[in-house]
Coordinates of C-alpha atoms in Angstrom, one line a residue:
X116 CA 8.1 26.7 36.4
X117 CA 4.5 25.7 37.4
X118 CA 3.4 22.1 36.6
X119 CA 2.0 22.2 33.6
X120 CA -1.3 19.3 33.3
X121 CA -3.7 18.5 30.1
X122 CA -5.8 15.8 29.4
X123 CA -3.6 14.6 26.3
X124 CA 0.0 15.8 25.2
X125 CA 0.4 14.6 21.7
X126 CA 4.2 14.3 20.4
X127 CA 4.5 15.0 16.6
X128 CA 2.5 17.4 14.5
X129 CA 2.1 15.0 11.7
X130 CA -1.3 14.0 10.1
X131 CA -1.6 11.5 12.8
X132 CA -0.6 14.0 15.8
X133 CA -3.0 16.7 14.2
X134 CA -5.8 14.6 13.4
X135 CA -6.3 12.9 16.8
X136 CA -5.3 15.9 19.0
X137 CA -8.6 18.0 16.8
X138 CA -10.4 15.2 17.6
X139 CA -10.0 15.1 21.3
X140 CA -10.3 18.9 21.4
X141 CA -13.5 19.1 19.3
X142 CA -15.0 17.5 22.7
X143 CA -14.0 19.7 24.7
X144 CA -10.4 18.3 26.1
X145 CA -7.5 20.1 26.7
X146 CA -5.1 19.2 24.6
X147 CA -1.0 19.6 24.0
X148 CA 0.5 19.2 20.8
X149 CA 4.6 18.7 20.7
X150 CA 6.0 19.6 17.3
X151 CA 9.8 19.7 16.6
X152 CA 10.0 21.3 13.3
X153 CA 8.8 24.4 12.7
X154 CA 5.6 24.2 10.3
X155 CA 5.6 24.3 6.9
X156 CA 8.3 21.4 6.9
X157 CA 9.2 18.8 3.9
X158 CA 7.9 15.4 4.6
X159 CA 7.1 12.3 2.2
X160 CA 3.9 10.7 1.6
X161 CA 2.1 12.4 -0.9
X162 CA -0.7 10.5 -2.1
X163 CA -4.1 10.5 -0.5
X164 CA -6.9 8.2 -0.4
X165 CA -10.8 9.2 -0.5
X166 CA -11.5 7.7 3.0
X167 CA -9.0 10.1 4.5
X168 CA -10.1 13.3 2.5
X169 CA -13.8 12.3 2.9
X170 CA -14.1 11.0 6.0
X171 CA -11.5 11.8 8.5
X172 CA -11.0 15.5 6.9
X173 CA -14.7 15.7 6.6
X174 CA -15.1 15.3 10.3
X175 CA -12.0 17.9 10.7
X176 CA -13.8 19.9 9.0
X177 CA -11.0 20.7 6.5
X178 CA -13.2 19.7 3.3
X179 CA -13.3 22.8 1.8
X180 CA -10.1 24.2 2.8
X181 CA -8.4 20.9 0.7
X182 CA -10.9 21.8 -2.3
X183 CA -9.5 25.4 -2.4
X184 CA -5.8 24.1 -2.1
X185 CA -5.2 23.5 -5.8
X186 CA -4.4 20.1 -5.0
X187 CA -4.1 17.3 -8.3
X188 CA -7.3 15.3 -7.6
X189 CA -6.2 11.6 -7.9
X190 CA -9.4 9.1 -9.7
X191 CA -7.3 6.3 -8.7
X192 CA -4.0 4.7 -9.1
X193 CA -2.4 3.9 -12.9
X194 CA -0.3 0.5 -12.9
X195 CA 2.5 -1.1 -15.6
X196 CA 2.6 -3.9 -12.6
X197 CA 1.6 -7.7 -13.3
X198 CA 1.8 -9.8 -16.5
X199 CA 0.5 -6.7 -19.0
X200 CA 2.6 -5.2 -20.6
X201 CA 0.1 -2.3 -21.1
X202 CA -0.4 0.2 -18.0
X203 CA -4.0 -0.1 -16.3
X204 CA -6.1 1.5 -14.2
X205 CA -7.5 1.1 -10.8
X206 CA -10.3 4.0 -10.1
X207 CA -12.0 4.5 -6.9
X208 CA -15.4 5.3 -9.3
X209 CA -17.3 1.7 -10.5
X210 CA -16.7 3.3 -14.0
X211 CA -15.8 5.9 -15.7
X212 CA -19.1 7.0 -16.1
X213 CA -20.5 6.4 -12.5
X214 CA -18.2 8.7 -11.1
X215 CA -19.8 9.7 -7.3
X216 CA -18.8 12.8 -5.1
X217 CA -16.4 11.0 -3.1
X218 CA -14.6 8.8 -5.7
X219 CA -11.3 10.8 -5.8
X220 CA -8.7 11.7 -3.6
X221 CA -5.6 14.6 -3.5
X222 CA -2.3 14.0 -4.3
X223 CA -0.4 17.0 -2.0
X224 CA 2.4 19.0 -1.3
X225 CA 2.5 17.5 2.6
X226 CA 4.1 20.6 3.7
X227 CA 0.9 22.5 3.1
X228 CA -1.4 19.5 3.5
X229 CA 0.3 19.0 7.0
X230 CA 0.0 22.8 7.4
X231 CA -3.3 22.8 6.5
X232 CA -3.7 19.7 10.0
X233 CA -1.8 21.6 12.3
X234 CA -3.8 24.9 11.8
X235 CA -7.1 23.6 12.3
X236 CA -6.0 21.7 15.4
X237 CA -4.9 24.9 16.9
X238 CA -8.6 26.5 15.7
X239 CA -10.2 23.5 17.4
X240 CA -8.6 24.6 20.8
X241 CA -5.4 22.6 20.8
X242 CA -2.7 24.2 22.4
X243 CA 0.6 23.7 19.6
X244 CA 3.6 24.8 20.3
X245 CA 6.4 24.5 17.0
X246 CA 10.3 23.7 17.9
X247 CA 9.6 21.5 20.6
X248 CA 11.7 18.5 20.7
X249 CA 10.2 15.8 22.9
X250 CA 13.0 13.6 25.0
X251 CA 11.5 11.1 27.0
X252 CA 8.8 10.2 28.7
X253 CA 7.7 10.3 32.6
X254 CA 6.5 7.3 34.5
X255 CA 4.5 6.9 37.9
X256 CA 2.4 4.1 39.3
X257 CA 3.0 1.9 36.3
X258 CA 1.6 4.2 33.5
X259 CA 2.8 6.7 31.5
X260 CA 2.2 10.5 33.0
X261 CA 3.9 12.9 30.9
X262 CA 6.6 13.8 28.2
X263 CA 9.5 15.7 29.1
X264 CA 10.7 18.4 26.2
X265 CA 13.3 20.8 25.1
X266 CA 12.3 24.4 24.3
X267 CA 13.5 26.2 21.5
X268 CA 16.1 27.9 23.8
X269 CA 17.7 24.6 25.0
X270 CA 15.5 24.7 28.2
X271 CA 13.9 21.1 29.5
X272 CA 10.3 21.4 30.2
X273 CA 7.8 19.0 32.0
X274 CA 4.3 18.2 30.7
X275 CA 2.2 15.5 32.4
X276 CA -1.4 14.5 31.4
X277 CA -4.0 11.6 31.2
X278 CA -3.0 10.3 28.1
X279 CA 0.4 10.5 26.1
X280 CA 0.3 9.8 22.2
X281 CA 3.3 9.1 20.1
X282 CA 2.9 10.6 16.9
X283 CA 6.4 11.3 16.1
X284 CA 5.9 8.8 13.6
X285 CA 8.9 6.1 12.1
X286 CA 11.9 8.0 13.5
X287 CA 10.0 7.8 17.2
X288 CA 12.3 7.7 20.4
X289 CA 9.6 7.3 22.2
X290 CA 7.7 3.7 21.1
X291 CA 9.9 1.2 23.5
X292 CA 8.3 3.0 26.5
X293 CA 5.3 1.2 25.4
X294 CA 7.3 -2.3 25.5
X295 CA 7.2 -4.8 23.1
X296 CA 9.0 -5.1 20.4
X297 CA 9.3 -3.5 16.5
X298 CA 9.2 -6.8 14.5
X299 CA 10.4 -5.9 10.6
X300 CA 9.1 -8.0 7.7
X301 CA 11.8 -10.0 6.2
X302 CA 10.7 -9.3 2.6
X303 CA 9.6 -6.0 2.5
X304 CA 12.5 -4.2 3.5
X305 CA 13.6 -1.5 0.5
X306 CA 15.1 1.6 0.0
X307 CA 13.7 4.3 -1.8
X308 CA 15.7 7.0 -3.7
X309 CA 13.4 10.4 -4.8
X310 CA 13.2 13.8 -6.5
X311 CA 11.0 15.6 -7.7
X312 CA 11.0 16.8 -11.6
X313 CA 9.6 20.0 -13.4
X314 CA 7.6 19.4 -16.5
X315 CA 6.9 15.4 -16.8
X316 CA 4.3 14.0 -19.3
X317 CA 1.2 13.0 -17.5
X318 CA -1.4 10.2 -18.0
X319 CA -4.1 11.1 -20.4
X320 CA -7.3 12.9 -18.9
X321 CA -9.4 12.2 -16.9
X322 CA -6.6 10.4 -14.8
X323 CA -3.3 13.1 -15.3
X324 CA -3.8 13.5 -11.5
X325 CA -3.4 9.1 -10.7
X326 CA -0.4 8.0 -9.3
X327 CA 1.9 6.4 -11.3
X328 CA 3.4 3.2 -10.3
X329 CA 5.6 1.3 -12.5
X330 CA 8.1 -2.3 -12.2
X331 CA 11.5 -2.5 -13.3
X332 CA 13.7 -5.1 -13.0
X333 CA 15.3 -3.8 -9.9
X334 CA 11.9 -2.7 -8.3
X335 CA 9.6 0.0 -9.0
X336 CA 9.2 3.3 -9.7
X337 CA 6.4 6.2 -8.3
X338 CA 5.6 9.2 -10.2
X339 CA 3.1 11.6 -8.4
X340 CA 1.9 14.5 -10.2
X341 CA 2.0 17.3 -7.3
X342 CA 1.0 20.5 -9.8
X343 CA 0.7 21.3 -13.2
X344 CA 4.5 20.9 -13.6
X345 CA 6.0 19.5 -10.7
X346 CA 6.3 15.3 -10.3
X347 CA 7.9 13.1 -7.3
X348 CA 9.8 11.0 -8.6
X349 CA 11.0 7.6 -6.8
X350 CA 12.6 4.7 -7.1
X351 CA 12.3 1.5 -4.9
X352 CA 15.3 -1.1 -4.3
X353 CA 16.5 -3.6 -2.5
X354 CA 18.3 -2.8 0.4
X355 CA 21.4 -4.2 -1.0
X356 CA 21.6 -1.6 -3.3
X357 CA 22.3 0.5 -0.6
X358 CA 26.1 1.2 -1.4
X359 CA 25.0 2.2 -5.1
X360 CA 22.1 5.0 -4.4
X361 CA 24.0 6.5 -1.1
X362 CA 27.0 6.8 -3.4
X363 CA 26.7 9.5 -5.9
X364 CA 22.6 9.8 -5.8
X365 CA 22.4 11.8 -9.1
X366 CA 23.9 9.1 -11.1
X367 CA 21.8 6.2 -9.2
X368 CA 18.9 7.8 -9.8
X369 CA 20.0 8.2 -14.1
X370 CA 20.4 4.9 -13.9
X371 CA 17.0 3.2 -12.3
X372 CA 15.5 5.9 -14.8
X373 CA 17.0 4.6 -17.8
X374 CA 16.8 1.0 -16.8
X375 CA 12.5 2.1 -17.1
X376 CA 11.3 2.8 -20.2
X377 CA 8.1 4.0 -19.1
X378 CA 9.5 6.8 -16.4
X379 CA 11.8 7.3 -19.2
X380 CA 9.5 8.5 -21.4
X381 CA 7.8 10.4 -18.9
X382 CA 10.8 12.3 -18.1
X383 CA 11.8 12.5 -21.5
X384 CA 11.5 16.6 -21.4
X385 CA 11.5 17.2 -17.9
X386 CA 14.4 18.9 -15.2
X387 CA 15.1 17.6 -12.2
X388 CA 14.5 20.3 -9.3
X389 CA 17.9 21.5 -7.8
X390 CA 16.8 24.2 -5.5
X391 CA 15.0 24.7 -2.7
X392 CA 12.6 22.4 -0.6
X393 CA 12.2 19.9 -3.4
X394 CA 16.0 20.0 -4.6
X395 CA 17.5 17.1 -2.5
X396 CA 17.6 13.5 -3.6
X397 CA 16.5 12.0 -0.9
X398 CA 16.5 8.3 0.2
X399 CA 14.2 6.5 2.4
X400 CA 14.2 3.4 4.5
X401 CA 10.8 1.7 3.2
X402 CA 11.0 -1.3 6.3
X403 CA 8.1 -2.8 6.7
X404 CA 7.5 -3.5 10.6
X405 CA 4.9 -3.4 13.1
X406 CA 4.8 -3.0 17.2
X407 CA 4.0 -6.0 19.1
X408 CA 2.3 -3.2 21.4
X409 CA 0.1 -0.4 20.8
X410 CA -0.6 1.0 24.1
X411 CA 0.3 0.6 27.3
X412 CA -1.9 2.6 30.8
X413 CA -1.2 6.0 29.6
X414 CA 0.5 6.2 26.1
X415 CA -0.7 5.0 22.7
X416 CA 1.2 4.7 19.5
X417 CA -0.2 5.9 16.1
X418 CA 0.8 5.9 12.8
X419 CA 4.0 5.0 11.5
X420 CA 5.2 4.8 15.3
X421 CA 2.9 1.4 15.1
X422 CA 3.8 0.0 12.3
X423 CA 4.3 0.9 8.5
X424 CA 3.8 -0.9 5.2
X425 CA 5.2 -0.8 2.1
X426 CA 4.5 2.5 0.1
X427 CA 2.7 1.3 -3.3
X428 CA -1.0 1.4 -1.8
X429 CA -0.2 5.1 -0.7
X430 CA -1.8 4.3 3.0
X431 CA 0.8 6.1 4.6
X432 CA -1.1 9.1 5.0
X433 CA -4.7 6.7 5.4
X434 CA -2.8 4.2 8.6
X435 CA -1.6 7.9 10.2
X436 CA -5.1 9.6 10.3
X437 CA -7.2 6.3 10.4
X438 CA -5.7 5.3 13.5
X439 CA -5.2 8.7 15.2
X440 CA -9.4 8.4 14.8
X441 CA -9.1 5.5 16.6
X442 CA -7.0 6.3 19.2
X443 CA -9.1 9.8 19.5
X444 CA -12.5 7.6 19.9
X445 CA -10.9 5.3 22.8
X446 CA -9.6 8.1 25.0
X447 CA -12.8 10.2 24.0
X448 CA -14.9 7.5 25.5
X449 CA -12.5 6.7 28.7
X450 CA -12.2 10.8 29.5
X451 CA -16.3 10.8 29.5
X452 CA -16.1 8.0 31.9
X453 CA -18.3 6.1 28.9
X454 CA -15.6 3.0 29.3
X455 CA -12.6 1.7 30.9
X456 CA -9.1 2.2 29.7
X457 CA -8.5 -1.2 29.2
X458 CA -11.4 -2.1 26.8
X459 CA -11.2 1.1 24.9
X460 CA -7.7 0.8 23.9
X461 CA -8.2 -3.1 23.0
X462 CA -10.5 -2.0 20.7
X463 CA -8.2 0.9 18.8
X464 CA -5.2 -1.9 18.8
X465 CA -7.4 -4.6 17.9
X466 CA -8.9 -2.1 15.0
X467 CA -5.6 -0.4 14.0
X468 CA -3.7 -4.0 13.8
X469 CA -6.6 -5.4 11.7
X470 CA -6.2 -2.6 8.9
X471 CA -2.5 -2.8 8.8
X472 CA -3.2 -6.4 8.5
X473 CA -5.6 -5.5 5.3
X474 CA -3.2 -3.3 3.8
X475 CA -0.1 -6.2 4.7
X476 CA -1.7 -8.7 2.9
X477 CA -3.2 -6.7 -0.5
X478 CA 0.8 -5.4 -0.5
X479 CA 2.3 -9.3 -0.2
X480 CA -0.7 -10.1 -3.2
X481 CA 0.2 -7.6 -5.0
X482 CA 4.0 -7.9 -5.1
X483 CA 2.8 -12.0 -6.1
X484 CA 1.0 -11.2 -9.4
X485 CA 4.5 -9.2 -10.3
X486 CA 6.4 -11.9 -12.6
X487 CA 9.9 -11.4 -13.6
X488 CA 11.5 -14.7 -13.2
X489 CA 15.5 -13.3 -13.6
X490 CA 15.0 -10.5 -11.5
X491 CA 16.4 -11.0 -8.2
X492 CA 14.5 -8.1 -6.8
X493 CA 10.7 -9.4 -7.6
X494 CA 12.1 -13.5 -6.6
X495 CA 13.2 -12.6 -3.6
X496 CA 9.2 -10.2 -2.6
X497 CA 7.6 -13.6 -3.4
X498 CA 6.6 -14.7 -0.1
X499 CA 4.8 -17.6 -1.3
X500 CA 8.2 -19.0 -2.5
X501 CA 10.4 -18.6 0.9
X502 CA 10.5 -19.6 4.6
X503 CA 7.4 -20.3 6.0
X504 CA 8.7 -17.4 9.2
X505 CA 7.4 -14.2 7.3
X506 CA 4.0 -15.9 6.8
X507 CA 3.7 -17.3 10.8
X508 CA 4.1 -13.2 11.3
X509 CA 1.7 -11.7 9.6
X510 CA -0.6 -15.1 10.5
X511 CA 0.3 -13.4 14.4
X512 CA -0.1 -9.6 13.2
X513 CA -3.8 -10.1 12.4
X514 CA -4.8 -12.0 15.5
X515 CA -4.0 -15.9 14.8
X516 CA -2.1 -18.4 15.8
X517 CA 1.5 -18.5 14.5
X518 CA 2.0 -22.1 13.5
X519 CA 3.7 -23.6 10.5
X520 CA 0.2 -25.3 9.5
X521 CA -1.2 -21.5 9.5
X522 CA 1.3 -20.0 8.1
X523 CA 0.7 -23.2 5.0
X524 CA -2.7 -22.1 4.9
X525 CA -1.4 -18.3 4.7
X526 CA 0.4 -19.1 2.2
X527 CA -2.2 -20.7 0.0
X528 CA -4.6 -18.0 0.9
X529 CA -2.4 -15.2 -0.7
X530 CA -1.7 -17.0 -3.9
X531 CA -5.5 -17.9 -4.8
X532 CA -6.5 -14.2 -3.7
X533 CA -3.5 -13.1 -5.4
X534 CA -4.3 -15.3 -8.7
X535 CA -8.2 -13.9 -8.4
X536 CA -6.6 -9.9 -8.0
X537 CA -4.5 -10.4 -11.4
X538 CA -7.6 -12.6 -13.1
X539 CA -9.5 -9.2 -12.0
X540 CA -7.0 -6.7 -13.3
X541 CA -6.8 -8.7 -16.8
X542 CA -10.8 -8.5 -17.0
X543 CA -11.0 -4.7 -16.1
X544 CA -8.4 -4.2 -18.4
X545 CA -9.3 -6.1 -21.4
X546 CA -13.1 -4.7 -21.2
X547 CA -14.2 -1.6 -23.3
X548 CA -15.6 1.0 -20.8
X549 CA -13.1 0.2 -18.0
X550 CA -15.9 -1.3 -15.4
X551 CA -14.4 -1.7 -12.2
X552 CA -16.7 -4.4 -10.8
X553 CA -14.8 -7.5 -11.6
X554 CA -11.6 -5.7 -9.2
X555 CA -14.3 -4.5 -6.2
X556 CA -15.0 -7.9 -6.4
X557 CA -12.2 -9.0 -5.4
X558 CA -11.7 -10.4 -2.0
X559 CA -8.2 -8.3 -1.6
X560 CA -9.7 -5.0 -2.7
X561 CA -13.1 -5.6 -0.8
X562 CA -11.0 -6.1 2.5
X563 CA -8.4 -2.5 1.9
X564 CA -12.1 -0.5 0.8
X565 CA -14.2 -1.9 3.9
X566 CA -13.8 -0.3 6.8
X567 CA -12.3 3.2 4.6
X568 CA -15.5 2.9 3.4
X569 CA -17.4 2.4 7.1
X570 CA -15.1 5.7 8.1
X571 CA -16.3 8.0 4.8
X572 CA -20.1 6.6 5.2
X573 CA -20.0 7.8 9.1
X574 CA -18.3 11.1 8.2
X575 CA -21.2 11.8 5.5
X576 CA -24.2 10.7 6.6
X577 CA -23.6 11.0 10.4
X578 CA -26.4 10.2 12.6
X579 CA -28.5 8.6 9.8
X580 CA -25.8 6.2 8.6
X581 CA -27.0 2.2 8.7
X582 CA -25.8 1.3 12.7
X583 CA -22.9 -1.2 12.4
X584 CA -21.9 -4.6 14.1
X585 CA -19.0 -4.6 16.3
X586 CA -15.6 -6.1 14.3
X587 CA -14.9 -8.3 16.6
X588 CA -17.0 -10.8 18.9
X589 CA -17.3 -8.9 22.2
X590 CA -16.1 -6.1 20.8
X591 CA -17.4 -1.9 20.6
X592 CA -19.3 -0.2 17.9
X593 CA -18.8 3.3 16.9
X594 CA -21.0 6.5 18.5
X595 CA -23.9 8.2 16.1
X596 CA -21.2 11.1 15.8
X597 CA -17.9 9.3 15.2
X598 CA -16.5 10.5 17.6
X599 CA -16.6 7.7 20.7
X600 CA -17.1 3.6 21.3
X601 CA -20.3 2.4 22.3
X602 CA -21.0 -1.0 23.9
X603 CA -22.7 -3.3 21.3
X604 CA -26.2 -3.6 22.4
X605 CA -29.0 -5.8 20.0
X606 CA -31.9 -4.4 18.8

């Protein structure tokens, strides 16, 4: 066979492989995408968030194509979490009555939504080839220089190319060729059990399409309306329930249900889905970890093949695409000989660990405002209460120091920002029309919406959007069209 070279081979056809492949293409690149399953697969992850549907899709030019889809549209997320005992409602509008274009987001179906990726990567000149299941990588001259890969037919091919990208997302065989190590949170290591229903009660209008996320004593449910009929359904546990939801599934699952009065009345009249590609119980590992390493010279990890958080934020789908954007932007600018490797890739990792970071701390927050003394379950989440180690790692994660007097001063950060969160969520819900500005006020909130917001703002406004300041000291800015780094230079 003739050696076969592109610019980028991507492994995994996932939003994250999709999303930065289209990216690199779009300038001109040649581009390999790897994908093992043959598209439309099943795959988890099902609720969106506006900075991914208007700003990454935006820029993918899949706007209208998701508009047409039929998709839910999601106004924000629905809660029975915290010391109400009364559901409430976070809404990506200010208010229900200042709703703008861009304050909603999809819940999907990821087989199509993922469909939807992968076609318009292959429109935008990426080469994607289905049933292709990548086994290792190839190394020369102390970087990474190609993927090797089995073809449908059992044959081993050969791919090399400038850049590699793992994509294959939390089941990757591929991330320990970047080195490092995959460090898992302590705490935030569940298991999630899930179905999907026919004919659920939905939240009252205009938020039927919100997720629905709901504490019990032995964790929490999600209930995510996919169409007019059908729900997922999920339950998250502690990993020492593991025995009791592997066992018989049908029966765990009864159980959890009944031991939630609120799912329970939302299933009250509804069938579980036996057939089919929603017919499974399923169950998940929900680990929390992150990659001491994002990159090495020639290969970059993105989405969950970096690092993963907890599921309640849905930022599954937001961590894939916003740092396949990222990534695309860094080899973008090194390709057009704009930068070196080195300082383009510090910049995606530097970025990419920064928003994980956000999302880490909202989730350890969150999880704080939760109070069930006698559940072992919601004790046991409470960082604030245990050994100081979890809190010296996510001090490290973002960028500091890991020290026991940081991780004190962690610890105290996250229970007054946690305090100010539920203070927040009490005002919002106790006022009349629902005004959202007491949560965007939060510090929590402000720090998951800022750079989501930065991402949507470029994607809409483009060339005439305000010019930002670099992150970080030293550090790049992004290109008029999204699509590169720039060096930061003053007006």
């Amino acid at each position: 066979m003739p050696v076969e070279e592109f610019d980028v081979v991507v492994a995994g056809g996932g939003p994250a492989g999709s999303t930065l492949a289209a990216l690199v293409a779009m300038q001109g690149h040649r581009v390999l995408l790897l994908e093992k399953e043959v598209f439309p697969r099943y795959q988890i992850g099902e609720s969106l968030l506006p900075s991914t549907v208007h700003g990454v899709c935006r820029m993918l030019g899949v706007t209208e194509e998701l508009a047409e889809a039929g998709f839910p549209i999601k106004r924000g997320g629905t809660f029975r979490w915290g010391a109400r005992p009364e559901p409430w409602t976070f809404s990506f509008a200010v208010s229900p009555k200042m709703t703008g274009p861009t304050s909603f987001a999809y819940q999907v179906e990821r087989a199509r939504f993922d469909e939807i990726l992968l076609r318009n990567a292959r429109r935008k000149g990426v080469e994607v080839r289905e049933g292709r299941a990548v086994t290792g990588v190839i190394e020369g001259d102390e970087r990474v220089t190609g993927l090797r890969y089995t073809d449908p037919d059992g044959a081993e091919r050969e791919v090399y190319a400038r850049f590699v990208v793992d994509a294959s997302g939390n089941k990757s065989r591929l991330y320990n060729s970047v080195g490092g190590t995959r460090n898992y949170s302590e705490f935030f290591r569940s298991l999630a059990l899930f179905g999907y229903f026919e004919n659920g009660k939905r939240l009252p209008a205009p938020y039927s399409g919100n997720i629905l996320s709901v504490a019990f004593d032995s964790g929490w449910f999600w209930y995510i309306p996919l169409s007019d009929t059908m729900t997922s359904v999920g339950a998250v546990v502690r990993r020492e329930d593991a025995d009791k939801i592997q066992g018989d599934r049908e029966q765990a699952l009864k159980a959890l249900i009944a031991e939630c009065p609120l799912i329970s009345e939302y299933l009250a009249d509804a069938r579980r889905i036996t057939t089919g590609r929603y017919g499974e119980l399923r169950v998940r590992k929900d680990y929390s970890y992150h990659q001491t390493s994002f990159w090495r010279p020639g290969m970059i990890l993105v989405g969950d093949a970096a690092c993963f958080v907890d599921p309640v934020f849905s930022s599954g789908v937001h961590l894939a695409t916003y740092s396949a954007l990222l990534a695309a932007r860094s080899i973008n600018s090194v390709l057009a000989d704009d930068l070196d490797e080195k300082t383009a890739l510090t910049e995606f990792e530097a970025r990419y660990r920064r928003e994980y970071g956000v999302f880490y701390e909202f989730l350890v927050s969150f999880y704080e405002m939760n109070v069930n003394e006698e559940s072992y379950f919601w004790q046991a989440k409470k960082v604030t209460n245990n050994k100081r180690t979890e809190l010296e790692s996510f001090v490290e994660l973002i960028g500091g120091v890991s020290s026991g007097e940081a991780a004190l001063a962690a610890s105290g950060r996250i229970a007054e920002r946690s305090a100010e969160f539920a203070a927040a969520v009490d005002q919002m819900a106790s006022s009349d029309d629902g005004n959202m500005v007491p949560m965007f006020k939060s510090h929590v909130v402000k720090q998951v919406m800022q750079e989501g917001g930065q991402v949507q703002m470029k994607a809409v406004l483009g060339a005439d959007a305000e010019p930002e300041l670099p992150i970080f000291p030293g550090g790049l800015v992004v290109s008029p069209d999204g699509m590169k780094w720039l060096p930061y230079r003053p007006a």
